[in-house]
């Protein structure tokens, strides 16, 4: 069956604004279809009035029963009669729960009469609606998805639809795998709810789904995780997605505030590559990380080609590669963490860490640190966590003389002995060594933005101050440093350079730096 383009459907869930106005707004925003959630709208007279008007867009009529997450609490016979009555207006599509369809001869007869399913001999061929049979699970994405999709596929529905609550992106990928397998032979809608399901809403188009739901504006969602049409189009490259699109994403917990989708999707657009970059929240445990990686590795046809790895999975990524015999770069091995996973054409995975490279590139944007000028320089690093490890390793490689100060001194001691630098008690940071100071602690990170790892008065004029924190872009430490006439480097500069290095690892071409930088200037990315 030739795949029809995936439609953008906008749900309408209230009659607070006139329904016709809402349909018009949906069309203006780029929707192909509108779902009338009659159970939520409640105002039946308004629905019938809309259905009597000429169609601006095809409509899905849904009167969802409470047992499948809807708001219809009335009598079941009344609900079925309503579906039939509304169906006579030929909205285009009628959505009924598969369980109701299978259980109720009344539904099969009445809704069947207004839908385009197998007809009795001699019946006239008047136009009817397409039947959507749906399944909803608001508790979980159960282990046996095959059984659910097989049951849907055995019905006479024109379109089958299944929606699941997802614990994390692993469930989202399992749903996508069903969509990938079912959509070529049957118009299919397969979605996971919530933040974990955002990838299913975006990638619906890659796998040829019948539709995905989106809203014309923020706040219009009928289910958690629905993006806006503008987000799908301008951020997630909706118009470019197709079967060959390669998929990249950020793995972490949480990933809601990640800037990576902005930067990497802008880069894909600027480089004119057939790819998309999506948020992939994976729960914090090692088993959760491993489950996700095993899921995407077992389904190469899903097209996952690379990941940015963020908290708390950088060490899990290294462990996973070690267990599978994956290639690990020297910088990643040295700092004990992987922030970039790369899938090779033969399907194997490799890991690298671009944090150290990104930090040094950021520092080298200052004339006094450019080129080889870090060699022999005394540098003080606050913190001994994952980022400190990556930056200290890169600084040592560049020939700098590094001292680490950390709240938990044993951690500083371990880092110093492993990477071959000095360490000193946390209190000694007030008299930090040298004239380059790098904050690798999380002190000052949003939302506790008035904290600083070093009292303002301890900053010596003439110091170069680099704060790795980029949310907010201007930390209290950076503000205080500017006020004392220090040269400053922001965490955003490091973020951009490490993202450029990731792009180059995945795509093997120079990163479009200007487009990546420009993507961070959008209002969406400056909310923090
Ligand atoms: P970790 O959790 O591994 O390390 C956190 C560090 O902060 C530890 O050294 C910890 O000390 C210290 N710390 C935390 N709270 C305090 C406190 N109240 N007082 C003193 N020290 C404290 O985190 P990461 O190394 O992964 O990340 C560190 C920062 O780097 C993040 O906040 C993030 O903003 C930034 N980052 C920037 C990136 C960029 O591209 N610009 C990329 C990734 C991260 P202790 O050992 O005593 O607990």
Coordinates of C-alpha atoms and ligand atoms in Angstrom, one line a residue:
X1 CA 0.0 0.0 0.0
X2 CA 1.4 3.4 -0.9
X3 CA 2.0 5.4 2.2
X4 CA -0.1 8.5 2.5
X5 CA 1.6 11.5 4.2
X6 CA 1.1 11.5 8.0
X7 CA -1.6 14.0 8.9
X8 CA -1.4 16.7 11.6
X9 CA -4.5 16.4 13.7
X10 CA -5.5 19.1 16.2
X11 CA -7.8 18.0 19.1
X12 CA -10.6 20.3 20.2
X13 CA -11.7 19.7 23.8
X14 CA -13.8 22.6 24.8
X15 CA -16.5 25.0 23.4
X16 CA -15.2 28.0 25.4
X17 CA -14.4 29.5 22.0
X18 CA -16.8 28.9 19.1
X19 CA -16.0 25.5 17.6
X20 CA -15.9 26.9 14.0
X21 CA -13.3 29.5 15.1
X22 CA -11.2 26.8 16.6
X23 CA -11.4 24.7 13.4
X24 CA -10.4 27.8 11.5
X25 CA -7.4 28.4 13.8
X26 CA -6.3 24.8 13.5
X27 CA -6.4 25.1 9.7
X28 CA -4.5 28.4 9.8
X29 CA -1.9 26.7 12.0
X30 CA -1.4 24.0 9.4
X31 CA -3.6 21.2 10.6
X32 CA -4.9 18.6 8.1
X33 CA -7.6 17.2 10.4
X34 CA -9.5 18.1 13.6
X35 CA -10.6 15.7 16.3
X36 CA -13.8 16.8 18.1
X37 CA -13.6 15.3 21.6
X38 CA -17.3 15.5 22.0
X39 CA -17.1 13.9 25.5
X40 CA -14.9 16.8 26.7
X41 CA -16.7 19.6 24.7
X42 CA -20.0 18.7 26.3
X43 CA -22.1 21.2 24.3
X44 CA -23.8 18.8 21.9
X45 CA -25.8 21.6 20.2
X46 CA -22.6 23.4 19.3
X47 CA -21.1 20.2 17.9
X48 CA -24.2 19.5 15.8
X49 CA -24.2 23.1 14.6
X50 CA -20.6 22.8 13.5
X51 CA -21.3 19.5 11.7
X52 CA -24.1 21.2 9.7
X53 CA -21.6 23.8 8.3
X54 CA -19.5 23.2 5.2
X55 CA -16.2 21.4 6.2
X56 CA -13.1 23.4 6.5
X57 CA -11.2 20.3 7.5
X58 CA -12.1 16.6 7.8
X59 CA -13.2 15.8 11.4
X60 CA -12.8 12.9 13.7
X61 CA -15.8 12.5 16.0
X62 CA -14.8 11.0 19.4
X63 CA -17.1 10.4 22.3
X64 CA -14.6 8.7 24.6
X65 CA -16.0 6.6 27.4
X66 CA -14.7 7.2 31.0
X67 CA -13.2 3.7 31.1
X68 CA -10.8 4.6 28.3
X69 CA -9.8 7.9 29.8
X70 CA -12.7 10.0 28.3
X71 CA -15.1 12.4 30.0
X72 CA -18.3 10.7 28.9
X73 CA -20.1 9.6 32.0
X74 CA -23.6 9.3 30.5
X75 CA -25.5 6.2 29.5
X76 CA -23.8 3.9 27.0
X77 CA -26.9 3.5 24.8
X78 CA -27.1 7.3 24.6
X79 CA -23.4 7.5 23.6
X80 CA -23.9 5.0 20.8
X81 CA -27.0 6.8 19.5
X82 CA -25.0 10.0 19.6
X83 CA -22.2 8.5 17.6
X84 CA -24.7 7.3 15.0
X85 CA -26.4 10.7 14.9
X86 CA -23.2 12.7 14.5
X87 CA -22.0 10.2 12.0
X88 CA -24.9 10.9 9.7
X89 CA -23.4 14.4 9.2
X90 CA -20.4 12.7 7.6
X91 CA -17.6 14.3 9.7
X92 CA -15.1 12.1 8.0
X93 CA -14.0 9.7 10.8
X94 CA -15.5 8.2 13.8
X95 CA -13.3 6.9 16.6
X96 CA -14.6 4.1 18.8
X97 CA -12.8 2.0 21.4
X98 CA -11.9 -1.4 20.1
X99 CA -13.1 -3.1 23.3
X100 CA -16.6 -1.4 22.9
X101 CA -16.7 -2.4 19.3
X102 CA -16.0 -6.0 20.1
X103 CA -18.3 -6.2 23.1
X104 CA -21.3 -4.4 21.7
X105 CA -23.5 -5.6 18.8
X106 CA -25.3 -2.3 19.2
X107 CA -22.2 -0.3 18.4
X108 CA -21.3 -2.6 15.5
X109 CA -24.7 -2.2 14.0
X110 CA -25.2 1.6 14.7
X111 CA -21.7 2.9 14.2
X112 CA -21.2 0.3 11.4
X113 CA -24.2 1.9 9.6
X114 CA -22.5 5.3 9.3
X115 CA -19.0 3.9 8.6
X116 CA -17.4 2.6 5.5
X117 CA -16.9 -1.0 6.4
X118 CA -18.0 -4.3 4.8
X119 CA -21.5 -3.7 3.4
X120 CA -24.3 -6.1 3.0
X121 CA -25.2 -7.0 -0.6
X122 CA -27.7 -4.7 -2.2
X123 CA -26.8 -1.8 0.1
X124 CA -26.3 1.5 -1.6
X125 CA -22.9 2.9 -1.7
X126 CA -23.6 6.3 -0.2
X127 CA -20.6 8.1 1.3
X128 CA -19.8 7.2 4.9
X129 CA -17.1 7.8 7.5
X130 CA -13.9 6.0 8.1
X131 CA -13.9 3.9 11.2
X132 CA -11.0 4.3 13.7
X133 CA -10.9 1.6 16.3
X134 CA -8.7 2.5 19.3
X135 CA -7.1 1.1 22.4
X136 CA -5.9 3.2 25.4
X137 CA -3.8 2.1 28.3
X138 CA -3.2 4.9 30.8
X139 CA -1.3 2.7 33.2
X140 CA 1.5 1.3 31.1
X141 CA 3.0 0.1 27.8
X142 CA 2.4 -3.6 28.5
X143 CA 4.9 -6.3 27.6
X144 CA 2.8 -7.9 24.8
X145 CA 2.2 -5.2 22.3
X146 CA 1.9 -7.7 19.5
X147 CA -1.4 -9.1 21.0
X148 CA -2.9 -5.6 21.2
X149 CA -2.0 -4.6 17.7
X150 CA -3.0 -8.1 16.3
X151 CA -6.4 -7.7 17.9
X152 CA -6.8 -4.2 16.4
X153 CA -5.6 -5.5 13.0
X154 CA -8.3 -8.2 13.0
X155 CA -11.1 -5.6 13.1
X156 CA -12.7 -4.0 10.0
X157 CA -11.4 -0.5 11.1
X158 CA -10.0 1.7 8.4
X159 CA -7.5 3.0 10.9
X160 CA -6.2 1.3 14.0
X161 CA -5.0 3.4 17.0
X162 CA -3.2 2.5 20.2
X163 CA -2.1 4.9 22.9
X164 CA -0.1 3.9 26.0
X165 CA 1.3 5.5 29.1
X166 CA 5.1 5.3 28.9
X167 CA 7.5 5.1 31.7
X168 CA 10.4 6.3 29.6
X169 CA 11.8 6.4 26.1
X170 CA 12.2 2.6 26.0
X171 CA 8.4 2.3 26.0
X172 CA 8.2 5.0 23.4
X173 CA 10.6 3.0 21.1
X174 CA 8.6 -0.2 21.6
X175 CA 5.5 1.7 20.4
X176 CA 7.5 3.0 17.5
X177 CA 8.6 -0.5 16.5
X178 CA 4.9 -1.5 16.4
X179 CA 4.1 1.5 14.2
X180 CA 7.0 0.7 11.9
X181 CA 5.8 -2.8 11.4
X182 CA 2.1 -2.1 11.1
X183 CA 1.8 1.1 9.2
X184 CA 2.9 -0.3 5.8
X185 CA -0.1 -2.6 5.7
X186 CA -2.7 -0.7 7.7
X187 CA -3.3 2.9 8.5
X188 CA -2.0 3.1 12.1
X189 CA -1.8 5.6 14.9
X190 CA 0.6 4.5 17.7
X191 CA 1.5 6.9 20.4
X192 CA 3.0 7.0 23.9
X193 CA 1.9 9.7 26.3
X194 CA 3.8 12.2 28.3
X195 CA 7.4 13.5 28.0
X196 CA 8.6 9.9 27.3
X197 CA 6.3 9.7 24.3
X198 CA 7.3 13.0 22.6
X199 CA 9.6 10.9 20.3
X200 CA 6.6 8.9 19.1
X201 CA 4.7 12.0 18.2
X202 CA 7.6 13.4 16.2
X203 CA 8.7 10.2 14.5
X204 CA 5.2 9.2 13.6
X205 CA 5.9 10.7 10.2
X206 CA 9.1 8.8 9.6
X207 CA 7.2 5.5 10.2
X208 CA 4.2 6.5 8.1
X209 CA 1.6 6.9 10.8
X210 CA -1.9 7.9 9.7
X211 CA -1.6 11.0 11.9
X212 CA 0.0 12.6 14.9
X213 CA -1.7 15.0 17.3
X214 CA -0.4 18.5 17.8
X215 CA -1.9 21.7 19.1
X216 CA -2.1 25.1 17.4
X217 CA -0.7 26.8 20.6
X218 CA 0.8 25.8 23.9
X219 CA -2.0 24.9 26.4
X220 CA -4.3 23.3 23.9
X221 CA -3.2 19.7 24.6
X222 CA -5.8 17.0 24.9
X223 CA -3.1 14.6 26.2
X224 CA 0.3 15.1 27.9
X225 CA 3.3 15.4 25.6
X226 CA 1.5 16.9 22.6
X227 CA 3.8 19.3 20.8
X228 CA 2.6 22.4 19.0
X229 CA 2.4 22.4 15.2
X230 CA 5.1 25.1 15.1
X231 CA 7.4 23.0 17.3
X232 CA 6.9 20.0 15.0
X233 CA 7.6 22.1 11.9
X234 CA 10.3 24.5 13.0
X235 CA 12.1 22.6 15.7
X236 CA 11.6 18.9 14.8
X237 CA 11.9 19.3 11.0
X238 CA 8.4 17.7 10.3
X239 CA 8.4 18.7 6.7
X240 CA 11.7 16.9 6.1
X241 CA 11.0 13.6 7.9
X242 CA 10.7 10.4 5.9
X243 CA 11.5 6.7 6.0
X244 CA 15.3 7.3 5.5
X245 CA 15.6 10.0 8.2
X246 CA 18.3 9.1 10.7
X247 CA 17.4 9.7 14.4
X248 CA 19.6 11.3 17.0
X249 CA 18.7 12.3 20.5
X250 CA 19.6 13.3 24.0
X251 CA 19.5 10.5 26.6
X252 CA 19.1 11.7 30.2
X253 CA 16.7 12.1 33.1
X254 CA 15.3 14.6 33.0
X255 CA 15.8 16.1 29.5
X256 CA 12.8 18.5 29.4
X257 CA 15.1 21.6 29.7
X258 CA 17.8 20.4 27.3
X259 CA 19.0 22.8 24.7
X260 CA 20.4 20.1 22.6
X261 CA 17.3 19.6 20.4
X262 CA 17.5 23.3 19.4
X263 CA 21.2 23.2 18.5
X264 CA 21.3 19.8 16.8
X265 CA 18.1 20.2 14.7
X266 CA 19.4 23.7 13.6
X267 CA 22.6 22.1 12.6
X268 CA 20.9 19.3 10.6
X269 CA 18.9 21.9 8.8
X270 CA 21.9 24.1 8.0
X271 CA 23.9 21.1 6.7
X272 CA 20.8 19.8 4.8
X273 CA 21.1 16.3 6.3
X274 CA 18.2 13.9 6.5
X275 CA 18.1 13.6 10.3
X276 CA 16.2 14.7 13.3
X277 CA 17.2 15.1 17.0
X278 CA 14.6 14.2 19.7
X279 CA 14.4 14.2 23.5
X280 CA 14.7 10.7 25.0
X281 CA 14.1 10.6 28.7
X282 CA 15.5 7.4 30.1
X283 CA 14.9 6.6 33.8
X284 CA 18.0 7.0 36.0
X285 CA 19.0 3.4 36.8
X286 CA 21.7 1.4 35.1
X287 CA 19.0 -1.3 34.2
X288 CA 16.9 1.5 32.6
X289 CA 19.8 2.7 30.5
X290 CA 20.7 -0.8 29.4
X291 CA 17.1 -1.6 28.5
X292 CA 16.9 1.5 26.3
X293 CA 20.2 0.7 24.5
X294 CA 19.3 -3.0 24.0
X295 CA 15.9 -1.9 22.6
X296 CA 17.3 0.5 20.0
X297 CA 20.1 -1.9 19.2
X298 CA 17.8 -4.8 18.6
X299 CA 15.7 -2.6 16.2
X300 CA 18.1 -1.1 13.7
X301 CA 15.2 -0.2 11.4
X302 CA 14.2 2.5 14.0
X303 CA 17.1 4.4 12.6
X304 CA 18.8 5.6 15.8
X305 CA 22.2 6.7 14.8
X306 CA 23.7 8.6 17.7
X307 CA 23.0 10.0 21.1
X308 CA 24.1 12.8 23.4
X309 CA 24.3 11.3 26.9
X310 CA 23.7 13.5 29.9
X311 CA 23.1 13.1 33.6
X312 CA 22.8 10.5 35.1
X313 CA 23.9 8.2 32.2
X314 CA 27.4 9.2 31.2
X315 CA 29.0 6.5 33.3
X316 CA 26.3 4.0 32.4
X317 CA 27.2 4.6 28.7
X318 CA 30.8 3.8 29.3
X319 CA 29.9 0.6 31.3
X320 CA 27.5 -0.5 28.6
X321 CA 30.1 -0.1 25.8
X322 CA 32.6 -2.0 28.0
X323 CA 30.2 -4.9 28.4
X324 CA 29.4 -5.0 24.7
X325 CA 33.0 -4.6 23.6
X326 CA 32.2 -1.2 22.0
X327 CA 35.0 1.2 21.1
X328 CA 35.7 3.9 23.7
X329 CA 37.8 6.9 22.8
X330 CA 40.9 7.8 24.9
X331 CA 39.3 11.0 26.4
X332 CA 36.2 9.1 27.4
X333 CA 38.2 6.3 29.0
X334 CA 40.4 8.8 30.8
X335 CA 37.5 10.7 32.3
X336 CA 35.4 7.6 32.9
X337 CA 32.3 8.9 31.1
X338 CA 30.8 8.9 27.7
X339 CA 28.7 11.9 26.5
X340 CA 28.4 10.8 22.9
X341 CA 27.3 7.5 21.4
X342 CA 27.9 6.9 17.7
X343 CA 26.3 4.0 15.8
X344 CA 28.6 2.7 13.1
X345 CA 27.3 1.5 9.7
X346 CA 27.9 -2.1 10.8
X347 CA 25.4 -1.5 13.7
X348 CA 28.1 -1.4 16.5
X349 CA 28.3 1.5 19.0
X350 CA 31.3 3.6 19.9
X351 CA 31.6 6.2 22.7
X352 CA 33.5 9.5 23.1
X353 CA 33.5 12.4 25.4
X354 CA 33.4 15.9 23.9
X355 CA 33.1 17.9 27.2
X356 CA 36.9 18.4 27.6
X357 CA 37.3 19.3 23.9
X358 CA 34.3 21.7 24.1
X359 CA 35.7 23.4 27.3
X360 CA 39.1 24.0 25.8
X361 CA 37.7 25.3 22.6
X362 CA 35.6 27.7 24.7
X363 CA 38.6 28.8 26.7
X364 CA 40.7 29.3 23.5
X365 CA 38.2 31.9 22.2
X366 CA 40.0 34.3 24.6
X367 CA 43.1 35.8 23.0
X368 CA 45.1 35.0 26.2
X369 CA 44.3 31.3 26.0
X370 CA 44.3 30.9 22.2
X371 CA 46.5 28.3 20.5
X372 CA 49.2 26.8 22.7
X373 CA 49.0 29.4 25.5
X374 CA 47.5 27.0 28.1
X375 CA 50.8 25.1 28.1
X376 CA 52.5 25.7 31.5
X377 CA 49.6 27.9 32.8
X378 CA 48.4 27.5 36.3
X379 CA 44.7 26.7 36.3
X380 CA 42.3 26.2 39.3
X381 CA 39.3 23.9 38.9
X382 CA 36.4 24.0 41.4
X383 CA 34.7 20.6 41.5
X384 CA 35.6 17.0 40.9
X385 CA 32.6 15.5 39.3
X386 CA 32.2 14.2 35.7
X387 CA 32.7 17.6 33.9
X388 CA 35.7 18.5 36.1
X389 CA 37.2 15.1 35.2
X390 CA 36.8 15.7 31.4
X391 CA 38.1 19.3 31.6
X392 CA 41.1 18.4 33.9
X393 CA 42.0 15.6 31.5
X394 CA 41.9 18.0 28.5
X395 CA 43.9 20.7 30.4
X396 CA 46.6 18.2 31.5
X397 CA 46.8 17.0 27.8
X398 CA 47.3 20.7 26.8
X399 CA 50.2 21.0 29.3
X400 CA 48.4 23.1 32.0
X401 CA 49.4 22.9 35.7
X402 CA 46.0 22.1 37.3
X403 CA 44.9 22.3 41.0
X404 CA 41.5 20.8 41.9
X405 CA 39.4 22.1 44.9
X406 CA 36.4 20.1 45.8
X407 CA 33.9 20.0 48.7
X408 CA 34.5 16.3 49.2
X409 CA 38.2 16.2 49.4
X410 CA 38.6 12.5 48.8
X411 CA 37.0 12.9 45.4
X412 CA 39.5 15.6 44.5
X413 CA 42.3 13.4 45.8
X414 CA 41.2 10.5 43.6
X415 CA 40.8 12.7 40.5
X416 CA 44.2 14.3 41.0
X417 CA 46.0 11.0 41.4
X418 CA 44.3 9.4 38.4
X419 CA 44.8 12.3 36.1
X420 CA 48.1 13.6 37.4
X421 CA 47.4 17.0 38.8
X422 CA 47.4 18.8 42.2
X423 CA 44.5 19.1 44.7
X424 CA 43.9 21.3 47.7
X425 CA 41.3 21.6 50.4
X426 CA 38.0 23.3 49.4
X427 CA 38.6 26.2 51.8
X428 CA 41.8 27.0 49.9
X429 CA 39.8 28.0 46.9
X430 CA 39.6 31.5 48.5
X431 CA 43.3 31.9 47.5
X432 CA 43.1 29.9 44.3
X433 CA 46.3 29.3 42.3
X434 CA 47.1 31.1 39.1
X435 CA 44.9 33.3 37.1
X436 CA 42.5 30.9 35.3
X437 CA 39.6 29.7 37.4
X438 CA 37.1 27.2 36.1
X439 CA 33.8 26.3 38.0
X440 CA 32.8 22.7 37.4
X441 CA 30.5 22.5 40.5
X442 CA 26.8 22.7 40.1
X443 CA 26.7 25.7 42.5
X444 CA 24.8 28.6 40.8
X445 CA 22.8 26.2 38.5
X446 CA 19.1 27.1 37.8
X447 CA 17.0 27.4 39.9
X448 CA 19.3 28.3 42.8
X449 CA 20.8 31.1 40.8
X450 CA 22.0 33.3 43.6
X451 CA 24.5 30.8 44.9
X452 CA 28.2 31.0 43.9
X453 CA 31.0 28.5 44.5
X454 CA 33.4 31.4 45.4
X455 CA 32.6 34.5 47.5
X456 CA 32.5 37.5 45.1
X457 CA 35.3 39.3 47.1
X458 CA 37.7 36.3 46.6
X459 CA 37.8 37.0 42.8
X460 CA 41.0 38.7 41.9
X461 CA 41.0 41.2 39.0
X462 CA 42.9 39.9 36.0
X463 CA 41.6 36.3 36.5
X464 CA 40.1 34.5 33.5
X465 CA 36.8 33.1 34.9
X466 CA 35.1 30.2 33.1
X467 CA 31.8 28.9 34.5
X468 CA 30.7 25.6 32.9
X469 CA 27.1 26.2 34.0
X470 CA 24.9 27.5 31.1
X471 CA 21.5 27.6 32.8
X472 CA 21.4 30.5 33.5
X473 CA 23.7 31.8 30.7
X474 CA 25.0 34.5 33.1
X475 CA 25.6 33.0 36.5
X476 CA 26.3 35.0 39.7
X477 CA 30.0 34.0 39.4
X478 CA 30.2 35.4 35.9
X479 CA 28.4 38.6 36.9
X480 CA 30.8 39.1 39.8
X481 CA 33.8 38.4 37.6
X482 CA 32.7 40.9 35.0
X483 CA 32.1 43.5 37.7
X484 CA 35.8 43.0 38.7
X485 CA 37.0 43.4 35.2
X486 CA 37.8 39.7 34.7
X487 CA 37.7 38.1 31.3
X488 CA 34.8 35.5 31.3
X489 CA 33.8 32.4 29.4
X490 CA 30.3 31.2 29.7
X491 CA 29.1 27.6 29.9
X492 CA 27.1 28.2 26.7
X493 CA 30.3 28.6 24.8
X494 CA 31.5 25.2 26.1
X495 CA 28.0 23.7 25.4
X496 CA 28.2 24.9 21.8
X497 CA 31.7 23.6 21.1
X498 CA 31.0 20.2 22.7
X499 CA 27.8 20.0 20.5
X500 CA 29.9 20.9 17.4
X501 CA 32.3 18.0 18.3
X502 CA 29.3 15.7 18.6
X503 CA 27.9 16.8 15.2
X504 CA 31.3 16.0 13.6
X505 CA 31.5 12.6 15.2
X506 CA 28.0 11.6 13.9
X507 CA 28.2 13.2 10.5
X508 CA 31.9 13.3 9.6
X509 CA 31.6 16.9 8.3
X510 CA 32.4 20.3 9.8
X511 CA 29.7 21.6 12.1
X512 CA 27.6 24.6 11.0
X513 CA 28.7 26.7 13.9
X514 CA 26.9 29.9 13.0
X515 CA 23.5 28.1 12.7
X516 CA 24.1 26.3 16.0
X517 CA 24.9 29.5 17.8
X518 CA 22.0 31.3 16.3
X519 CA 19.6 28.6 17.5
X520 CA 20.4 29.5 21.1
X521 CA 19.2 33.1 20.5
X522 CA 15.6 32.0 20.0
X523 CA 13.2 33.1 22.8
X524 CA 12.4 29.4 23.5
X525 CA 16.0 28.7 24.5
X526 CA 16.5 31.7 26.7
X527 CA 13.7 30.9 29.2
X528 CA 16.1 30.1 32.0
Ligands
LIG1 P1 28.5 16.0 39.1 O1 27.3 15.8 39.9 O2 29.4 14.9 38.6 O3 29.5 17.0 40.0 C1 29.0 18.0 40.8 C2 30.1 18.8 41.4 O4 29.6 19.9 42.1 C3 30.9 18.0 42.5 O5 32.2 18.3 42.5 C4 30.2 18.4 43.8 O6 31.0 18.3 44.9 C5 30.0 19.9 43.5 N1 28.9 20.4 44.3 C6 27.6 20.2 44.3 N2 27.0 20.9 45.2 C7 27.9 21.6 45.9 C8 27.9 22.6 46.9 N3 26.7 23.0 47.5 N4 29.0 23.1 47.3 C9 30.2 22.8 46.8 N5 30.3 21.9 45.8 C10 29.2 21.3 45.3 O7 28.1 17.0 37.9 P2 28.8 17.3 36.5 O8 30.3 17.3 36.7 O9 28.3 16.3 35.5 O10 28.3 18.7 36.2 C11 28.8 19.9 36.8 C12 28.2 21.1 36.2 O11 28.7 21.2 34.8 C13 26.7 21.1 36.0 O12 26.1 21.9 37.0 C14 26.4 21.6 34.6 O13 25.8 22.9 34.7 C15 27.8 21.8 34.0 N6 27.8 21.2 32.7 C16 28.1 22.0 31.6 C17 28.2 21.6 30.3 C18 28.5 22.5 29.2 O14 28.5 22.0 28.1 N7 28.7 23.8 29.5 C19 28.0 20.1 30.1 C20 27.7 19.3 31.2 C21 27.6 19.9 32.5 P3 31.0 16.9 45.8 O15 32.0 16.0 45.1 O16 31.5 17.4 47.1 O17 29.6 16.4 45.8

